[in-house]
Coordinates of C-alpha atoms and ligand atoms in Angstrom, one line a residue:
X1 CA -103.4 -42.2 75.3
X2 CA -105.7 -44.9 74.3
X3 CA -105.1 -47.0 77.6
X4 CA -105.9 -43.4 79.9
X5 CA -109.1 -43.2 78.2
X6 CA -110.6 -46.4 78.6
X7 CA -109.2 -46.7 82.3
X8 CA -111.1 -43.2 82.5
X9 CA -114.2 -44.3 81.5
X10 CA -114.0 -47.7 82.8
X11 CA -113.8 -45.8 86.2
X12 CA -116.6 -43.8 85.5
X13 CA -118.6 -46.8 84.7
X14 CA -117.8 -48.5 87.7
X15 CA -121.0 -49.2 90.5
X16 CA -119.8 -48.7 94.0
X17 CA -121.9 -50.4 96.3
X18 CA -125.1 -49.2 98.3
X19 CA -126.1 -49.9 101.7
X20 CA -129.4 -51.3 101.4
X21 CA -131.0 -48.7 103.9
X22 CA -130.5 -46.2 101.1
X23 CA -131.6 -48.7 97.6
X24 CA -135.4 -47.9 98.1
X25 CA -135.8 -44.2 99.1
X26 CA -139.7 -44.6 99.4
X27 CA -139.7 -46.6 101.9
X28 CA -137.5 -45.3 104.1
X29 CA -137.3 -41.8 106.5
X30 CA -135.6 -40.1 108.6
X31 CA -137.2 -40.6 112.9
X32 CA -135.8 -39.0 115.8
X33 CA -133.3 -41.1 117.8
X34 CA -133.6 -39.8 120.9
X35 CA -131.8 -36.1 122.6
X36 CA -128.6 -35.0 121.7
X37 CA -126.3 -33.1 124.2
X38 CA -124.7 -30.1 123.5
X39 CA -122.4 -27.3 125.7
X40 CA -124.9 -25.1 127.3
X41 CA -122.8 -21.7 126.6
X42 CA -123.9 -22.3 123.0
X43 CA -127.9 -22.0 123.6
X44 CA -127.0 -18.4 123.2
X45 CA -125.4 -18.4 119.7
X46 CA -128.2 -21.1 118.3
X47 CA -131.5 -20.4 120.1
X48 CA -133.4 -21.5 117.2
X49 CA -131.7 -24.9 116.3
X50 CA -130.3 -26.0 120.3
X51 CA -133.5 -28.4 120.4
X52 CA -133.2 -30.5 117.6
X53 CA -132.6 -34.1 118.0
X54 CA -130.9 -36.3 116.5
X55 CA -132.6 -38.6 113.5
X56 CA -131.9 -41.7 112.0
X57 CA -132.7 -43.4 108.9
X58 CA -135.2 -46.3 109.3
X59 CA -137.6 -48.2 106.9
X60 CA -141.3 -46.4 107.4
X61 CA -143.1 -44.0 105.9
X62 CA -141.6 -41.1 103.4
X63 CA -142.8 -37.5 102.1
X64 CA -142.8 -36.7 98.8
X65 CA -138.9 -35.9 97.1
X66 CA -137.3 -32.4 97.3
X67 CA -137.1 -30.8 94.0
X68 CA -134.7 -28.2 94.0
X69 CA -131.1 -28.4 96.2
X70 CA -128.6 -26.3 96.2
X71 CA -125.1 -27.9 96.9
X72 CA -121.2 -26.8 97.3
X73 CA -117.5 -28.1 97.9
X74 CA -116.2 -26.2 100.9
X75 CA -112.6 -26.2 102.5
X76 CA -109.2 -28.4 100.7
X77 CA -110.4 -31.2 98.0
X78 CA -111.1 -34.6 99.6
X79 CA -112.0 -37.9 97.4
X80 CA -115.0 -39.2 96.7
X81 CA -116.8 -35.7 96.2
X82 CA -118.0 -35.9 93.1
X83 CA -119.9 -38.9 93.9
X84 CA -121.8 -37.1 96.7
X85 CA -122.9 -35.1 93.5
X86 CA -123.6 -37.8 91.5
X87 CA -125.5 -39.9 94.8
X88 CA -127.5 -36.6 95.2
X89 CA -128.6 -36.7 91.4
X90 CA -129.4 -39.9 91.7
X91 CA -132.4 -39.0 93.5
X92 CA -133.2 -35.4 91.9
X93 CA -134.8 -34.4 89.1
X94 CA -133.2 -33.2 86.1
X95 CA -132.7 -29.5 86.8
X96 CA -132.8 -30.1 90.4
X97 CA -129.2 -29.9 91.5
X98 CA -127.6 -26.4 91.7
X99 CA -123.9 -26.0 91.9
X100 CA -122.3 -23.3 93.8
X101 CA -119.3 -22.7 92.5
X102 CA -116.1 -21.8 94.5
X103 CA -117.3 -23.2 97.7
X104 CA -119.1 -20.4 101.0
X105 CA -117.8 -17.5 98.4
X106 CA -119.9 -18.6 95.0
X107 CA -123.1 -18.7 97.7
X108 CA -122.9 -15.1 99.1
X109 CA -122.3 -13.7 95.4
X110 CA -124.7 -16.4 94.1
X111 CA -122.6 -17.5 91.7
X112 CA -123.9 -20.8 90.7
X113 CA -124.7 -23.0 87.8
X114 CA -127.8 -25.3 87.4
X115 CA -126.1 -28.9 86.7
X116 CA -127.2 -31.3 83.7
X117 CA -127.4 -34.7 85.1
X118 CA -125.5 -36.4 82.5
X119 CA -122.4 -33.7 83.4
X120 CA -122.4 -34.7 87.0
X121 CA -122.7 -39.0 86.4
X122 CA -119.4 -38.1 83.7
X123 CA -118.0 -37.2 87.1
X124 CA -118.6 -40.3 89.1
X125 CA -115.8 -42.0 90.8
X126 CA -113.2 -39.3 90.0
X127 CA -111.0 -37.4 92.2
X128 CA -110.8 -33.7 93.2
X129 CA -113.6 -30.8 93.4
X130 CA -113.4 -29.7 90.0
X131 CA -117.0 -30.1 88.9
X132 CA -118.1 -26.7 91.3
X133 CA -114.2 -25.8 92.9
X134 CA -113.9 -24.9 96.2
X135 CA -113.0 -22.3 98.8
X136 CA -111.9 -21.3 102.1
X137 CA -114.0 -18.3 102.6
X138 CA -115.8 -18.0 106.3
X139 CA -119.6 -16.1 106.7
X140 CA -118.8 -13.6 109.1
X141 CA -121.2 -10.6 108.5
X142 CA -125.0 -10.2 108.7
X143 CA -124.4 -8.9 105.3
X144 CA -123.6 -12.4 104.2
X145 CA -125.9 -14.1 105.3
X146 CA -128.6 -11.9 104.2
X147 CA -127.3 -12.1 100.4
X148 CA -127.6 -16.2 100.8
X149 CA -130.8 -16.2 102.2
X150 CA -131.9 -14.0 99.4
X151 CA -130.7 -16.4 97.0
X152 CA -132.2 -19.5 98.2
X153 CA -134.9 -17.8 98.6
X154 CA -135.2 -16.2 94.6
X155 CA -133.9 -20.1 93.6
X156 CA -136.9 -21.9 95.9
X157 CA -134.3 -24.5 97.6
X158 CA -135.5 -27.1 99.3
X159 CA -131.9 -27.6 100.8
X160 CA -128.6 -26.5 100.6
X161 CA -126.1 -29.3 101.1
X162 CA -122.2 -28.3 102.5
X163 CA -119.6 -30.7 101.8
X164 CA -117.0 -30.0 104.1
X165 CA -114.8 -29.8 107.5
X166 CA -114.9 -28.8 110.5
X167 CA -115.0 -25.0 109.5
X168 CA -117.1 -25.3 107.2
X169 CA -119.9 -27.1 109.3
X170 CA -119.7 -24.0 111.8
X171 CA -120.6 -21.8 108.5
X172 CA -123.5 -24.7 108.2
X173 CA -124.8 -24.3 111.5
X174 CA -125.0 -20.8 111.5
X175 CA -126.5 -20.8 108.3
X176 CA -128.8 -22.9 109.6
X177 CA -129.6 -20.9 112.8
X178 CA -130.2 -17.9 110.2
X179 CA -132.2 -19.3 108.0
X180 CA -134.9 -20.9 110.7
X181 CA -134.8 -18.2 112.7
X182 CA -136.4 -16.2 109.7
X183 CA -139.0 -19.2 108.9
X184 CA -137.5 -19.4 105.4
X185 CA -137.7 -23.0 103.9
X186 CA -134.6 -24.0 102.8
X187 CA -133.0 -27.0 105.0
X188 CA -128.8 -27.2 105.6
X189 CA -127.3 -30.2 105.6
X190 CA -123.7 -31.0 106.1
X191 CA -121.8 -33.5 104.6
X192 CA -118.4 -34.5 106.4
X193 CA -115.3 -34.0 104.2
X194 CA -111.5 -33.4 105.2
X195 CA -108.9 -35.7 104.8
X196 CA -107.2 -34.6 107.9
X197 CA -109.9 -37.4 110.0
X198 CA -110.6 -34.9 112.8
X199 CA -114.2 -34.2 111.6
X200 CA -115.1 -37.7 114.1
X201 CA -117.7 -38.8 116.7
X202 CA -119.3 -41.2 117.9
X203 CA -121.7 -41.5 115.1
X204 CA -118.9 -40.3 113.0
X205 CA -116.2 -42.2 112.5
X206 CA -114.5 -40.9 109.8
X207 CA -114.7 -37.9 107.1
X208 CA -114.6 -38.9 103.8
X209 CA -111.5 -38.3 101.5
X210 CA -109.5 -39.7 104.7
X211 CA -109.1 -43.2 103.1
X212 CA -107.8 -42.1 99.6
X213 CA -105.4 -39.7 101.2
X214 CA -103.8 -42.5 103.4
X215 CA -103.9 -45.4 100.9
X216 CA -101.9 -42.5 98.3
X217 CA -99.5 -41.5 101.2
X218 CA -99.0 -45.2 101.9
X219 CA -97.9 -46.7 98.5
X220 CA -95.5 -43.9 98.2
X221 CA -93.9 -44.3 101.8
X222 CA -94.1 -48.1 101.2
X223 CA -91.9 -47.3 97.8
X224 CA -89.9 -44.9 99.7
X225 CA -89.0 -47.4 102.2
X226 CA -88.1 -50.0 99.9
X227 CA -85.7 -47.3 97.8
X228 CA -84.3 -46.7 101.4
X229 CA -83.7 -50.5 101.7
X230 CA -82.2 -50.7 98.5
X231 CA -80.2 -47.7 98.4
X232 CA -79.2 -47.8 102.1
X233 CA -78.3 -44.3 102.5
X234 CA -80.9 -41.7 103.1
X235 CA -82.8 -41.1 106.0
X236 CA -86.6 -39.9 104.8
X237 CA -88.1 -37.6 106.7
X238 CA -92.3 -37.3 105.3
X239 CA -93.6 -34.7 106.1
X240 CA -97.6 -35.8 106.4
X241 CA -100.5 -33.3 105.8
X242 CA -103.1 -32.8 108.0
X243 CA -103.4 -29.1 110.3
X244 CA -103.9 -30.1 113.6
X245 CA -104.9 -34.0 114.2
X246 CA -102.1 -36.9 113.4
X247 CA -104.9 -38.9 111.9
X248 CA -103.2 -39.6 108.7
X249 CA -99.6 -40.2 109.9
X250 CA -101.3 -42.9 112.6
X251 CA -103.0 -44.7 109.3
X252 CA -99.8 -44.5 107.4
X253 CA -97.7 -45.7 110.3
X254 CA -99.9 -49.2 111.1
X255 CA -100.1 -49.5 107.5
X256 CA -96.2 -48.9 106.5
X257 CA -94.4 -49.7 109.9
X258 CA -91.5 -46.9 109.5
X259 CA -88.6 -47.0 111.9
X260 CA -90.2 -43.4 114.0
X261 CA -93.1 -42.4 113.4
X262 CA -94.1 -38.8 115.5
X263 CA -97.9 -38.5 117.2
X264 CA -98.7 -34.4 117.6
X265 CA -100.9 -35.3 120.3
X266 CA -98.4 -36.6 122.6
X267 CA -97.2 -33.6 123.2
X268 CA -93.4 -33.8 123.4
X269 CA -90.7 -30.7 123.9
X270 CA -89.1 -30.2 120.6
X271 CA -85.9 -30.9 122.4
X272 CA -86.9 -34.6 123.1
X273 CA -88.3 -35.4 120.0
X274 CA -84.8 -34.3 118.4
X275 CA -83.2 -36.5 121.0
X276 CA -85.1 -39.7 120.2
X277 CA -84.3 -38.6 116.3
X278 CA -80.9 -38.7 117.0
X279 CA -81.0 -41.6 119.1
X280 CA -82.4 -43.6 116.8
X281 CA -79.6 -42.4 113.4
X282 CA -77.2 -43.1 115.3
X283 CA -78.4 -46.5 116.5
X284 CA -79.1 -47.5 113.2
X285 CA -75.6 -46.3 111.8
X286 CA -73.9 -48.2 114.0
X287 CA -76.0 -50.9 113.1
X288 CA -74.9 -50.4 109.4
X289 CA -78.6 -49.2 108.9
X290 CA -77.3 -45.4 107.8
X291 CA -80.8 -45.2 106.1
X292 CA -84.3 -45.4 107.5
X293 CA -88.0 -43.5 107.3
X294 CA -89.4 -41.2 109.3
X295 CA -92.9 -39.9 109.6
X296 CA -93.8 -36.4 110.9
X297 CA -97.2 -35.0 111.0
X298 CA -97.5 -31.6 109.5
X299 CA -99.4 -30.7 112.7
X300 CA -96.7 -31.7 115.0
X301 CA -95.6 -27.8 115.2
X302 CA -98.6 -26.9 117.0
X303 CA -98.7 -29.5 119.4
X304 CA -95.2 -28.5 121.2
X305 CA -96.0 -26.9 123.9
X306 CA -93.1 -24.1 123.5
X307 CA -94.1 -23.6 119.7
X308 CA -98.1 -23.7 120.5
X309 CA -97.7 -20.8 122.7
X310 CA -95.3 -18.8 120.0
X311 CA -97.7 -19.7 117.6
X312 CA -100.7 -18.2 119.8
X313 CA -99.0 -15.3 120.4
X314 CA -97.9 -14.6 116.8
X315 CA -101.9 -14.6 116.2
X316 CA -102.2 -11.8 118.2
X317 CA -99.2 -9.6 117.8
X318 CA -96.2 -8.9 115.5
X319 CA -93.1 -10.8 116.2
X320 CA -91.8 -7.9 117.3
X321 CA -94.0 -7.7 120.5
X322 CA -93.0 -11.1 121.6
X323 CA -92.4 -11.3 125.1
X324 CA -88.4 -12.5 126.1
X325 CA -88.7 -16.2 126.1
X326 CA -90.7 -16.7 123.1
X327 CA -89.0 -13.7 121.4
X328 CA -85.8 -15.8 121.3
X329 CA -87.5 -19.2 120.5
X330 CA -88.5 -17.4 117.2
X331 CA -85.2 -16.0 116.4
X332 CA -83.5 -19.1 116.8
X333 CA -85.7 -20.7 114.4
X334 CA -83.7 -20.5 110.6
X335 CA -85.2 -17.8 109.0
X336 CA -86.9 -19.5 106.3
X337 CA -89.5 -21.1 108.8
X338 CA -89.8 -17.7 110.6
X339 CA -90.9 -16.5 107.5
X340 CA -93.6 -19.2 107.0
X341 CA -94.9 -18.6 110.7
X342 CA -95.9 -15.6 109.6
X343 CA -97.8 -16.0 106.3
X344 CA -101.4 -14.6 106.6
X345 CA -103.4 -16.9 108.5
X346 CA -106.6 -18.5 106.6
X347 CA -109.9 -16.8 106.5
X348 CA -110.4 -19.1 110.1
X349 CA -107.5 -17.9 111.7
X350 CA -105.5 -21.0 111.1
X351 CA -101.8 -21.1 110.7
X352 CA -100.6 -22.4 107.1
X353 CA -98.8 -25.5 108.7
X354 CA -98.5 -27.1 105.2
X355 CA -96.6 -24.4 104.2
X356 CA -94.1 -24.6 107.4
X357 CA -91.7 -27.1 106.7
X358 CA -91.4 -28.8 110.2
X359 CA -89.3 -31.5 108.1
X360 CA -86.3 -29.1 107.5
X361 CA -86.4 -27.6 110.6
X362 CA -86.0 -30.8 112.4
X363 CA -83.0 -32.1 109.9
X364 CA -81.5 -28.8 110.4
X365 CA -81.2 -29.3 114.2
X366 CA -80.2 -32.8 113.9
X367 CA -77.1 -32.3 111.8
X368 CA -74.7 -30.6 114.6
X369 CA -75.7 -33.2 117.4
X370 CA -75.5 -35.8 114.8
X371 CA -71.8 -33.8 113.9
X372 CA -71.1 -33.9 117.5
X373 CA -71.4 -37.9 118.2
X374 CA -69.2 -38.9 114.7
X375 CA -72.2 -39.6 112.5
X376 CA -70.5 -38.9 109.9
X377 CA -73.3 -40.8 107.6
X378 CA -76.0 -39.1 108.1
X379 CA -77.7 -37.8 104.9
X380 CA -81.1 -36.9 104.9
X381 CA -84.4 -36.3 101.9
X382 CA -87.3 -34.2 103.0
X383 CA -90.3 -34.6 101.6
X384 CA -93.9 -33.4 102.0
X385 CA -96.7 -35.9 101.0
X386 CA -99.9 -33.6 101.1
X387 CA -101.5 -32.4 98.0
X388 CA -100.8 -35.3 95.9
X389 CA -103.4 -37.4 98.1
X390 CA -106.4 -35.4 98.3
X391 CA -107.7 -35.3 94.9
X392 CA -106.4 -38.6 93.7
X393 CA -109.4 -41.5 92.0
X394 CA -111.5 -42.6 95.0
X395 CA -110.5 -45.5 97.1
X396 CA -113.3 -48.6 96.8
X397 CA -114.6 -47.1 100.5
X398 CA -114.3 -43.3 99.9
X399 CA -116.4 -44.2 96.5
X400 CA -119.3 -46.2 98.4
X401 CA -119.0 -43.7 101.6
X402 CA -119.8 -40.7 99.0
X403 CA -122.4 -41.9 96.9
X404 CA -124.5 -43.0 99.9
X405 CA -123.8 -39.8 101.5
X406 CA -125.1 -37.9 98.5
X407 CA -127.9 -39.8 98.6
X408 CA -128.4 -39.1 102.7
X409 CA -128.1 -35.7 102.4
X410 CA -131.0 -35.3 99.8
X411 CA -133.4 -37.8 101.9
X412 CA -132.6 -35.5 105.1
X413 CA -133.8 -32.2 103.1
X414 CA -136.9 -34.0 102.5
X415 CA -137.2 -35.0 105.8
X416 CA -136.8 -31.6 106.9
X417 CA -133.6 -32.1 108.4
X418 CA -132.1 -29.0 109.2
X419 CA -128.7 -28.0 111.0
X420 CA -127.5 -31.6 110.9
X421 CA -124.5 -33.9 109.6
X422 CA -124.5 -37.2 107.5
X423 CA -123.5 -39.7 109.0
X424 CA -122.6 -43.2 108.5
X425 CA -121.8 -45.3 112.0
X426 CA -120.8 -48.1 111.3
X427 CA -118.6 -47.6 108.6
X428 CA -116.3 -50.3 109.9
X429 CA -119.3 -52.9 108.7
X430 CA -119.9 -54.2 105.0
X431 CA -121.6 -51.4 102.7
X432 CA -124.8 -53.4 102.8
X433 CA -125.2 -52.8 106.4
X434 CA -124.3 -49.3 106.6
X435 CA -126.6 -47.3 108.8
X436 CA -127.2 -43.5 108.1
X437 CA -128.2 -40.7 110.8
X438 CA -128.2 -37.0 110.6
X439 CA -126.7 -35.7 114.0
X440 CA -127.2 -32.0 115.4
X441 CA -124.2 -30.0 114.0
X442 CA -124.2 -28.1 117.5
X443 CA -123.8 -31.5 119.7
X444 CA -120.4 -31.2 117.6
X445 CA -119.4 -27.8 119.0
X446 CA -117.6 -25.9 121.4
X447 CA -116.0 -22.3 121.8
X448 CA -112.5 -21.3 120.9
X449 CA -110.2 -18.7 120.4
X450 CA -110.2 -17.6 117.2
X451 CA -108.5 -14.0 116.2
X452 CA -108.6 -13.1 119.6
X453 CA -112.5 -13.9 120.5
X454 CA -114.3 -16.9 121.6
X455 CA -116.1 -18.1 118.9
X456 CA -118.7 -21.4 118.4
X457 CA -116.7 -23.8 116.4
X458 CA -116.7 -27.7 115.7
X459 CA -114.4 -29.4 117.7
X460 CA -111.1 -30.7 116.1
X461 CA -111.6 -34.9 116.7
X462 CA -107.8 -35.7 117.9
X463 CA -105.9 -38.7 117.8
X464 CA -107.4 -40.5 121.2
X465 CA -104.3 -41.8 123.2
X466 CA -106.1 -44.2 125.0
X467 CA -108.0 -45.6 121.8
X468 CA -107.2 -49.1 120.3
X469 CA -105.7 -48.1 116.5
X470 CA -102.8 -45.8 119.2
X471 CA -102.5 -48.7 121.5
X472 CA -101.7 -50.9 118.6
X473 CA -99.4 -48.2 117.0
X474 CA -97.8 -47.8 120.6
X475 CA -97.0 -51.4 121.4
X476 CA -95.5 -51.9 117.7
X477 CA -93.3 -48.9 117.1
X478 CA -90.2 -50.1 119.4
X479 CA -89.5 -53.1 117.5
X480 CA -89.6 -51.0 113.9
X481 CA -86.9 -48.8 115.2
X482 CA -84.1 -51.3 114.9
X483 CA -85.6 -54.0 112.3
X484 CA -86.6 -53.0 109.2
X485 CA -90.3 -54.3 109.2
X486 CA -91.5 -51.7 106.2
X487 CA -94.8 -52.5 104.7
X488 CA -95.1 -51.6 101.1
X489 CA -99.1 -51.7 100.4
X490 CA -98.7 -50.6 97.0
X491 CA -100.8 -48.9 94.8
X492 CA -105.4 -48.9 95.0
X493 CA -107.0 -51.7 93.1
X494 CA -109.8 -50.5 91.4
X495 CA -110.9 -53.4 89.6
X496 CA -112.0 -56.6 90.3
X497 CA -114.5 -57.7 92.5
X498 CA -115.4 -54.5 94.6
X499 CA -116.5 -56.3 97.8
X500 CA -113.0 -58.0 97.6
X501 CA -111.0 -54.8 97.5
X502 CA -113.4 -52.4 99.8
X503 CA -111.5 -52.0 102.9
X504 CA -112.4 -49.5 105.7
X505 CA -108.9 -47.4 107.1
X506 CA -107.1 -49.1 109.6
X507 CA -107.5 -46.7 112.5
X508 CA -111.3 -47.6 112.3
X509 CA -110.7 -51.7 112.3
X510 CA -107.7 -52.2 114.6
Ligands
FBP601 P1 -109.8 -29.2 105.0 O1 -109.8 -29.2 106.4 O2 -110.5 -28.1 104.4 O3 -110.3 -30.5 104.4 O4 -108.3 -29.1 104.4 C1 -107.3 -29.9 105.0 C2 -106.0 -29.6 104.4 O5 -105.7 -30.5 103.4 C3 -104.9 -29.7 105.5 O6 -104.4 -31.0 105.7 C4 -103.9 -28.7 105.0 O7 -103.1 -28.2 106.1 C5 -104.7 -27.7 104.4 O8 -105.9 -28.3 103.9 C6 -104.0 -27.0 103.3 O9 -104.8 -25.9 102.9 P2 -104.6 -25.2 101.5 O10 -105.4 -26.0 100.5 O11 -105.3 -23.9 101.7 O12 -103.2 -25.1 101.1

């Protein structure tokens, strides 16, 4: 009990570093860097924000600070969000933080809490959202939007800052749109959270809470595969989280080298994936390897093409009025992950993957063929690594990456940023060299399908199969088939010298 504590408040203690754009706030602002683009079917939805340009942060002259912001957690928890709290504090006055609480819903029923600064630094460098919570509500009525503007309006916000993913920046930009349209004087600013990694552009390389996720995920698959190697007789099958993009199972591949690791985004027939599967047990048990890892992204479901179009059409009608072919691609599912196709959808019409378990369904298919060709020692351990990552203590980067966004996001309100993200570049560099921009939420956009309409959303950043960290993944994973070349990174250092231990995720270095 004694040894928690102080490792608690030796954490809380702990400095992450600063880029030094953002040490002297004074004497630096915000200036335009030059036009962004944007899809010209969107002029429509965002007349009053389409012109905006982009801004970056440079050393010249500054206006006087914001007083009063107004700030929420939106979406799943992500690492590191706490200090986005505590980097906005940092440069508010006491009083001057307000905490919605329970993410998009605590702001249209003004439920909020004005926080004491010494409450929000006792929450730096810890994990989860538990300061404000969180939610997964969506605006979707005039209504809405009305009641927040009324709010920030009675509270006299200078700025209301979203910390969240890709939905949740849509809800910013039409916030955003809203509020300038009607002259009133509160700025939005997003900040970009999701541990899934598909929140990405140029100018953003990563979300934050992507780091801690994968280093978590890693030391347990690294532990896994060394039980696997010990043991030498279960085959693993992880389950990964993240909804649509294979971000996170990429990262955790190049950092734990499993014998398969499965890429969404390369689009495979569910039938060859269960081939190579198979292939590759039965390889290995003739090898004398009747053990091994395998790593499946919990958006691989939505990427096949036969289950994409099931999954479409389950979104607009009842299983029942499924045409012939897909009718009987549902019923020859096993009932339990019929069942879980057809939970309610979220509040953005997406399908609950993380409660489909893709893992089962692809053991369950593999045990006849394996029957079939004699491999009799086949014995397979789902598992589903998801939740346990995205609240965990702050990696070294997700800790720097917040507080400096935190700070960002209050120097953009004052600046008179509006309808923009944080961003940080070149988050590949040192922290002392870290540049900060705010870029046009709607140069981020594009329409989609959603509950049967076309709707403005942010795009979903997937895993590029021409970029370097797949390339690298792609040249290496045939020779981890056969040898066992596991990687067992182990658990975060959090002391120590921070520089030394502050490493950026691999898919943004390799
Ligand atoms: P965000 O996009 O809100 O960051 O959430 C991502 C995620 O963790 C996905 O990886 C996962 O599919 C989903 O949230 C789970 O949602 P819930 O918390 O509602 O179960």
């Amino acid at each position: 009990m004694h040894l928690m504590i102080s490792f608690l408040e030796q954490r809380k203690k702990w400095e992450p570093l600063l880029p030094h754009i953002l040490q002297e706030p004074s004497l630096v602002s915000f200036q335009k860097a030059g036009k962004s683009s944007f899809l010209p079917e969107l002029s429509p939805w965002f007349p009053s924000i389409a012109h905006l340009s982009a801004a970056s942060l440079e050393k010249g002259e500054s206006e006087s600070a914001p007083s009063k912001i107004g700030v929420l957690f939106s979406g799943g928890p992500a690492s590191g969000g706490h200090n986005v709290l505590v980097g906005m504090q940092e440069l508010l006055p006491e009083g001057g933080l307000i905490g919605f609480l329970g993410g998009i819903s605590g702001l249209i029923k003004a439920n909020f809490r004005v926080l004491r600064r010494d409450e929000v630094f006792s929450y730096r460098n810890t994990g989860g959202f538990d300061l404000l919570g969180s939610g997964r509500t969506k605006i979707e009525t005039e209504a809405q939007i009305a009641a927040i503007a009324k709010t920030c309006k009675e509270l006299v916000l200078d700025g209301l800052v979203i910390i969240g993913g890709d939905d949740s920046q849509t809800n910013a930009a039409c916030l955003s749109e809203a509020f300038l349209a009607q002259g009133l004087k509160t700025r939005v600013v997003g900040v970009p959270k999701t541990i899934d990694g598909d929140l990405q552009t140029k100018d953003l390389p990563i979300s934050f809470g992507f780091d801690t996720a994968c280093r978590t995920y890693a030391e347990m698959i690294g532990n896994i595969a060394r039980d696997a190697l010990s043991s030498r007789k279960y085959t693993h099958f992880i389950k990964l989280m993240g909804r649509s993009a294979s971000h996170i199972t990429l990262e955790c591949a190049l950092a734990t080298q499993p014998n398969l690791a499965l890429i969404g985004e390369e689009k495979r027939s569910l039938r060859e994936i269960v081939e190579e599967m198979a292939r590759l047990i039965e390889a290995r048990a003739l090898a004398g390897k009747p053990y091994g890892v395998i790593l499946i992204p919990e958006g691989l479901i939505e990427f096949i093409p036969e289950m994409q179009r099931l999954i479409a059409l389950l979104g607009r009608s009842s299983e029942s009025a499924l045409p012939a072919e897909e009718k009987k691609l549902f019923e020859s599912l096993p009932e339990k992950i019929q069942q879980q196709l057809l939970l309610d959808r979220d509040p953005h019409g997406n399908v609950r993957l993380s409660q489909v378990a893709t893992e089962e369904l692809l053991i369950g298919m593999l045990h006849p063929i394996l029957r079939e060709r004699g491999v009799s020692s086949f014995s397979p351990q789902a598992h589903f690594f998801g939740y346990e990552g995205r609240a965990a203590y702050p990696s070294q980067f997700d800790a720097a990456y917040c507080l400096a966004l935190g700070r960002a996001a209050v120097l953009a309100v004052r600046d008179r940023i509006t309808g923009a993200l944080c961003t940080i570049p070149n988050l590949a560099e040192e922290v002392s060299k870290w540049q900060v921009k705010a870029v046009p939420l709607i140069s981020l956009m594009t329409l989609e399908e959603r509950k049967g309409k076309k709707r403005p959303v942010i795009a979903k950043a997937l895993v590029d199969l021409h970029g370097k960290a797949y390339s690298l993944f792609r040249q290496r994973r045939e020779n981890w088939k056969s040898g066992d070349q596991y990687l067992y990174p182990g658990p975060m250092q959090f002391f120590g010298e921070a520089e030394k231990y502050h490493q950026p995720p691999l898919i943004l270095t390799s």
